[in-house]
Amino acid sequence: MTVAYDNVLCLLGKQVSFLYVFQHKLEEYCLEYDGVVTDVLIHLDKPVEICIDSGNFYVLEELDQFTIDS
């Protein structure tokens, strides 16, 4: 396992917040999320994903203003 994957596994159980920006019908939306990282998906051929509060998964590299809250 590489260092990058070790670092992402350290997010498990941490309180985080971030902005998720997406497009829908030529409109851009920005949603703010916060919660506890409950799952981490490490793919061999895709970017790493995290799950917040056992809900939706988000591609880690697509998140803006990602912070780990203390």
Coordinates of C-alpha atoms in Angstrom, one line a residue:
M1 CA 0.0 0.0 0.0
T2 CA 1.4 3.4 -0.9
V3 CA 1.7 6.5 1.2
A4 CA -1.2 8.2 -0.6
Y5 CA -3.6 5.4 0.3
D6 CA -2.3 5.3 3.9
N7 CA -3.2 9.0 4.2
V8 CA -6.7 8.6 2.9
L9 CA -7.3 5.7 5.3
C10 CA -6.5 8.1 8.1
L11 CA -9.7 10.0 7.2
L12 CA -11.9 7.2 8.5
G13 CA -13.8 8.4 11.6
K14 CA -12.8 12.1 11.1
Q15 CA -15.2 15.0 10.9
V16 CA -14.7 16.7 7.5
S17 CA -16.4 19.5 5.5
F18 CA -16.2 20.3 1.8
L19 CA -17.9 21.9 -1.2
Y20 CA -19.2 19.7 -4.0
V21 CA -19.6 21.4 -7.4
F22 CA -21.5 19.8 -10.2
Q23 CA -23.3 20.7 -13.4
H24 CA -26.9 19.9 -14.3
K25 CA -28.5 21.1 -17.5
L26 CA -25.8 23.7 -18.1
E27 CA -26.2 25.1 -14.6
E28 CA -23.5 24.8 -12.0
Y29 CA -24.4 24.1 -8.4
C30 CA -22.3 24.2 -5.3
L31 CA -23.4 22.2 -2.2
E32 CA -21.7 22.3 1.2
Y33 CA -21.4 19.0 3.1
D34 CA -20.0 18.0 6.5
G35 CA -20.0 14.8 8.4
V36 CA -17.9 11.8 9.5
V37 CA -16.0 9.8 6.9
T38 CA -17.5 6.3 7.4
D39 CA -16.1 4.5 4.3
V40 CA -13.2 4.8 1.9
L41 CA -13.2 3.1 -1.6
I42 CA -9.7 2.5 -3.1
H43 CA -10.0 1.5 -6.8
L44 CA -7.2 0.1 -8.9
D45 CA -8.2 2.1 -11.9
K46 CA -10.3 5.0 -10.6
P47 CA -9.8 7.9 -8.1
V48 CA -10.4 7.3 -4.4
E49 CA -13.9 7.9 -3.0
I50 CA -15.1 8.7 0.5
C51 CA -18.5 8.3 2.1
I52 CA -19.9 10.7 4.6
D53 CA -22.3 9.5 7.4
S54 CA -22.9 6.2 5.5
G55 CA -24.6 8.1 2.7
N56 CA -23.3 9.1 -0.7
F57 CA -19.8 8.5 -2.0
Y58 CA -17.7 11.5 -3.4
V59 CA -14.6 11.4 -5.5
L60 CA -11.9 12.9 -3.2
E61 CA -10.0 14.8 -5.9
E62 CA -13.3 16.5 -7.1
L63 CA -14.0 18.2 -3.7
D64 CA -13.3 21.9 -3.1
Q65 CA -12.3 23.5 0.2
F66 CA -11.8 20.1 1.9
T67 CA -11.0 20.5 5.6
I68 CA -10.6 18.1 8.5
D69 CA -12.4 19.5 11.4
S70 CA -11.1 19.1 14.9

